[in-house]
Amino acid sequence: MKLSFLIAFVLPATLCLAVPVKAENPAHVQQLLKTKQCQGCDLSRANLQGADLAQADLSGANLSQANLREANLFQANLTNTNLININLINANLFEANFTNSNLSNAELGDANLCYINLNQANLKGANLTNANLGVADLSNANLSHANLSGANLMDAKLNGVLLEKANLAGVNLKGASWDEDSLLGQMGLNSNDAIGAGQAIAK
């Protein structure tokens, strides 16, 4: 009696543990690759490595934990998207629009983010090592705890940006602009400064 009870209890529990983690909607993936139009789509955990998504419209989509390593997102629209834990290493994001998107803990190392719009984006804890953010708009973005070591922020807009505990070792800030009330302004840095290797903000 006891053995039957244990089997009846343990077997369903084991089967529940074997249920696969929810992934992307395959139909949405095919729609994106075919039309480059996928507003509000579920692309979480999708493998889109190296995909050509130039000028694609992904506004409002869920791309959390997706793999877009080395993908081409030139002039793509990713406003209001969920990009938590996304892999965008070495991706081309030139002139892409990420306004008000959530990129927390995103991997953006060596990515091309020139002229990108990251206004009000959440990049908390993101890895931007050696990323090219030249002329990027980071106004009111959250970069707290982000790793920006070796990144290029030349001529970038940094007004209202949050940089608490961000790693800015070796960052190029030449020509960048920020307001006096920002953390950079409070440190007395001017637009021709480049923070040297090993220096970081910790507040």
Tab-separated table of C-alpha atoms in Angstrom:
chain	number	residue	atom	x	y	z
A	1	MET	CA	0.000	0.000	0.000
A	2	LYS	CA	2.772	2.375	0.944
A	3	LEU	CA	4.785	1.466	-2.184
A	4	SER	CA	1.814	2.164	-4.432
A	5	PHE	CA	1.301	5.512	-2.732
A	6	LEU	CA	4.941	6.505	-3.247
A	7	ILE	CA	4.857	5.557	-6.927
A	8	ALA	CA	1.636	7.491	-7.433
A	9	PHE	CA	3.213	10.574	-5.823
A	10	VAL	CA	6.785	10.450	-7.134
A	11	LEU	CA	6.041	9.600	-10.788
A	12	PRO	CA	3.844	12.657	-11.499
A	13	ALA	CA	6.361	14.879	-9.704
A	14	THR	CA	9.175	13.510	-11.877
A	15	LEU	CA	7.146	14.070	-15.024
A	16	CYS	CA	6.473	17.657	-13.980
A	17	LEU	CA	10.188	18.291	-13.641
A	18	ALA	CA	10.724	16.992	-17.169
A	19	VAL	CA	8.444	19.608	-18.739
A	20	PRO	CA	10.608	21.744	-21.114
A	21	VAL	CA	11.125	25.427	-20.446
A	22	LYS	CA	8.910	27.611	-22.609
A	23	ALA	CA	10.814	28.884	-25.641
A	24	GLU	CA	10.033	31.142	-28.573
A	25	ASN	CA	6.955	30.944	-30.747
A	26	PRO	CA	8.257	29.185	-33.927
A	27	ALA	CA	5.639	30.919	-36.072
A	28	HIS	CA	6.856	34.286	-34.841
A	29	VAL	CA	10.464	33.386	-35.653
A	30	GLN	CA	9.511	32.443	-39.203
A	31	GLN	CA	7.438	35.619	-39.542
A	32	LEU	CA	10.399	37.730	-38.471
A	33	LEU	CA	12.866	36.055	-40.820
A	34	LYS	CA	10.445	36.260	-43.736
A	35	THR	CA	8.998	39.746	-43.318
A	36	LYS	CA	11.210	41.518	-40.746
A	37	GLN	CA	7.939	42.631	-39.141
A	38	CYS	CA	7.261	41.118	-35.719
A	39	GLN	CA	5.808	43.737	-33.387
A	40	GLY	CA	4.878	42.281	-30.000
A	41	CYS	CA	6.174	38.817	-30.944
A	42	ASP	CA	7.371	36.151	-28.515
A	43	LEU	CA	10.990	35.531	-29.481
A	44	SER	CA	12.273	34.670	-26.028
A	45	ARG	CA	15.245	32.264	-26.132
A	46	ALA	CA	15.155	32.292	-29.952
A	47	ASN	CA	18.403	31.445	-31.729
A	48	LEU	CA	18.888	34.234	-34.276
A	49	GLN	CA	22.671	34.232	-34.351
A	50	GLY	CA	23.996	36.015	-37.426
A	51	ALA	CA	20.487	36.824	-38.710
A	52	ASP	CA	20.039	39.742	-41.123
A	53	LEU	CA	17.404	41.894	-39.415
A	54	ALA	CA	18.335	45.244	-40.925
A	55	GLN	CA	15.455	47.731	-40.585
A	56	ALA	CA	13.287	45.098	-38.885
A	57	ASP	CA	10.393	46.222	-36.675
A	58	LEU	CA	10.547	44.378	-33.342
A	59	SER	CA	8.841	47.024	-31.235
A	60	GLY	CA	7.201	45.627	-28.124
A	61	ALA	CA	8.592	42.130	-28.722
A	62	ASN	CA	9.888	39.726	-26.087
A	63	LEU	CA	13.514	38.858	-26.883
A	64	SER	CA	14.596	37.907	-23.390
A	65	GLN	CA	17.493	35.396	-23.367
A	66	ALA	CA	17.520	35.327	-27.177
A	67	ASN	CA	20.760	34.750	-29.084
A	68	LEU	CA	21.443	37.526	-31.610
A	69	ARG	CA	25.209	37.248	-31.528
A	70	GLU	CA	26.712	38.813	-34.683
A	71	ALA	CA	23.209	39.664	-35.964
A	72	ASN	CA	22.639	42.668	-38.245
A	73	LEU	CA	20.118	45.066	-36.697
A	74	PHE	CA	21.040	48.138	-38.740
A	75	GLN	CA	18.310	50.786	-38.286
A	76	ALA	CA	16.042	48.222	-36.601
A	77	ASN	CA	13.159	49.355	-34.389
A	78	LEU	CA	13.327	47.761	-30.936
A	79	THR	CA	11.449	50.363	-28.923
A	80	ASN	CA	9.739	49.125	-25.752
A	81	THR	CA	11.197	45.629	-26.172
A	82	ASN	CA	12.109	43.071	-23.510
A	83	LEU	CA	15.802	42.264	-24.052
A	84	ILE	CA	16.732	40.966	-20.612
A	85	ASN	CA	19.792	38.658	-20.723
A	86	ILE	CA	19.963	38.885	-24.527
A	87	ASN	CA	23.191	37.992	-26.369
A	88	LEU	CA	24.152	40.801	-28.774
A	89	ILE	CA	27.903	40.236	-28.749
A	90	ASN	CA	29.564	41.618	-31.882
A	91	ALA	CA	26.148	42.560	-33.323
A	92	ASN	CA	25.612	45.509	-35.664
A	93	LEU	CA	23.158	47.946	-34.046
A	94	PHE	CA	24.123	51.012	-36.087
A	95	GLU	CA	21.321	53.621	-35.935
A	96	ALA	CA	18.944	51.163	-34.247
A	97	ASN	CA	16.207	52.492	-31.955
A	98	PHE	CA	16.086	50.966	-28.453
A	99	THR	CA	14.116	53.752	-26.768
A	100	ASN	CA	12.585	52.665	-23.445
A	101	SER	CA	13.747	49.049	-23.890
A	102	ASN	CA	14.899	46.717	-21.119
A	103	LEU	CA	18.470	45.525	-21.761
A	104	SER	CA	19.322	44.630	-18.193
A	105	ASN	CA	22.156	42.082	-17.974
A	106	ALA	CA	22.450	42.081	-21.780
A	107	GLU	CA	25.684	40.953	-23.441
A	108	LEU	CA	26.832	43.711	-25.829
A	109	GLY	CA	30.578	43.199	-25.873
A	110	ASP	CA	32.304	44.401	-29.082
A	111	ALA	CA	28.923	45.428	-30.549
A	112	ASN	CA	28.580	48.342	-32.970
A	113	LEU	CA	26.182	50.793	-31.327
A	114	CYS	CA	27.157	53.927	-33.261
A	115	TYR	CA	24.316	56.454	-33.534
A	116	ILE	CA	22.028	54.107	-31.565
A	117	ASN	CA	19.064	55.561	-29.649
A	118	LEU	CA	19.064	54.223	-26.085
A	119	ASN	CA	17.022	57.043	-24.601
A	120	GLN	CA	15.444	55.892	-21.295
A	121	ALA	CA	16.697	52.336	-21.879
A	122	ASN	CA	17.471	50.064	-18.938
A	123	LEU	CA	21.034	48.726	-19.252
A	124	LYS	CA	21.531	47.867	-15.612
A	125	GLY	CA	24.231	45.219	-15.249
A	126	ALA	CA	24.785	45.048	-19.020
A	127	ASN	CA	28.163	44.055	-20.444
A	128	LEU	CA	29.345	46.680	-22.946
A	129	THR	CA	33.042	45.806	-22.922
A	130	ASN	CA	34.805	47.362	-25.935
A	131	ALA	CA	31.441	48.323	-27.463
A	132	ASN	CA	31.364	51.218	-29.927
A	133	LEU	CA	28.854	53.787	-28.669
A	134	GLY	CA	30.097	56.715	-30.710
A	135	VAL	CA	27.432	59.444	-31.093
A	136	ALA	CA	24.951	57.226	-29.205
A	137	ASP	CA	21.991	58.809	-27.405
A	138	LEU	CA	22.032	57.477	-23.836
A	139	SER	CA	19.966	60.289	-22.353
A	140	ASN	CA	18.187	59.201	-19.158
A	141	ALA	CA	19.410	55.603	-19.613
A	142	ASN	CA	20.172	53.381	-16.632
A	143	LEU	CA	23.770	52.107	-16.791
A	144	SER	CA	24.188	51.342	-13.120
A	145	HIS	CA	26.390	48.288	-12.479
A	146	ALA	CA	27.107	48.090	-16.225
A	147	ASN	CA	30.564	47.136	-17.517
A	148	LEU	CA	31.727	49.760	-20.012
A	149	SER	CA	35.433	49.010	-19.838
A	150	GLY	CA	37.192	49.947	-23.067
A	151	ALA	CA	33.979	51.277	-24.628
A	152	ASN	CA	33.910	54.191	-27.055
A	153	LEU	CA	31.498	56.938	-25.967
A	154	MET	CA	32.948	59.654	-28.169
A	155	ASP	CA	30.377	62.405	-28.850
A	156	ALA	CA	27.693	60.409	-27.003
A	157	LYS	CA	24.761	62.091	-25.250
A	158	LEU	CA	24.837	61.236	-21.535
A	159	ASN	CA	22.405	63.751	-20.055
A	160	GLY	CA	20.562	62.242	-17.111
A	161	VAL	CA	22.319	58.882	-17.434
A	162	LEU	CA	22.659	56.747	-14.287
A	163	LEU	CA	26.209	55.401	-13.761
A	164	GLU	CA	26.242	54.244	-10.147
A	165	LYS	CA	28.821	51.463	-9.717
A	166	ALA	CA	29.412	51.291	-13.458
A	167	ASN	CA	32.860	50.203	-14.666
A	168	LEU	CA	34.260	52.990	-16.848
A	169	ALA	CA	37.847	51.791	-17.047
A	170	GLY	CA	39.474	53.001	-20.255
A	171	VAL	CA	36.298	54.589	-21.630
A	172	ASN	CA	36.690	57.244	-24.346
A	173	LEU	CA	34.482	60.214	-23.387
A	174	LYS	CA	35.970	62.749	-25.788
A	175	GLY	CA	33.284	65.079	-27.087
A	176	ALA	CA	30.551	63.420	-25.006
A	177	SER	CA	27.976	65.656	-23.333
A	178	TRP	CA	26.359	65.431	-19.901
A	179	ASP	CA	24.682	67.778	-17.440
A	180	GLU	CA	26.393	69.212	-14.401
A	181	ASP	CA	24.089	67.378	-12.012
A	182	SER	CA	25.064	63.963	-13.400
A	183	LEU	CA	27.639	61.763	-11.684
A	184	LEU	CA	30.227	62.676	-14.325
A	185	GLY	CA	29.524	66.354	-13.765
A	186	GLN	CA	29.832	65.952	-10.015
A	187	MET	CA	33.248	64.330	-10.536
A	188	GLY	CA	34.403	67.480	-12.295
A	189	LEU	CA	35.074	65.755	-15.617
A	190	ASN	CA	34.833	67.674	-18.870
A	191	SER	CA	33.934	66.511	-22.376
A	192	ASN	CA	37.579	66.010	-23.366
A	193	ASP	CA	38.301	63.550	-20.561
A	194	ALA	CA	38.924	59.870	-21.130
A	195	ILE	CA	38.817	57.893	-17.914
A	196	GLY	CA	42.041	55.919	-17.556
A	197	ALA	CA	42.447	52.190	-17.185
A	198	GLY	CA	41.449	50.802	-13.822
A	199	GLN	CA	39.288	53.776	-12.838
A	200	ALA	CA	35.664	53.020	-12.024
A	201	ILE	CA	32.719	54.763	-10.456
A	202	ALA	CA	31.557	53.268	-7.185
A	203	LYS	CA	28.855	55.101	-5.338
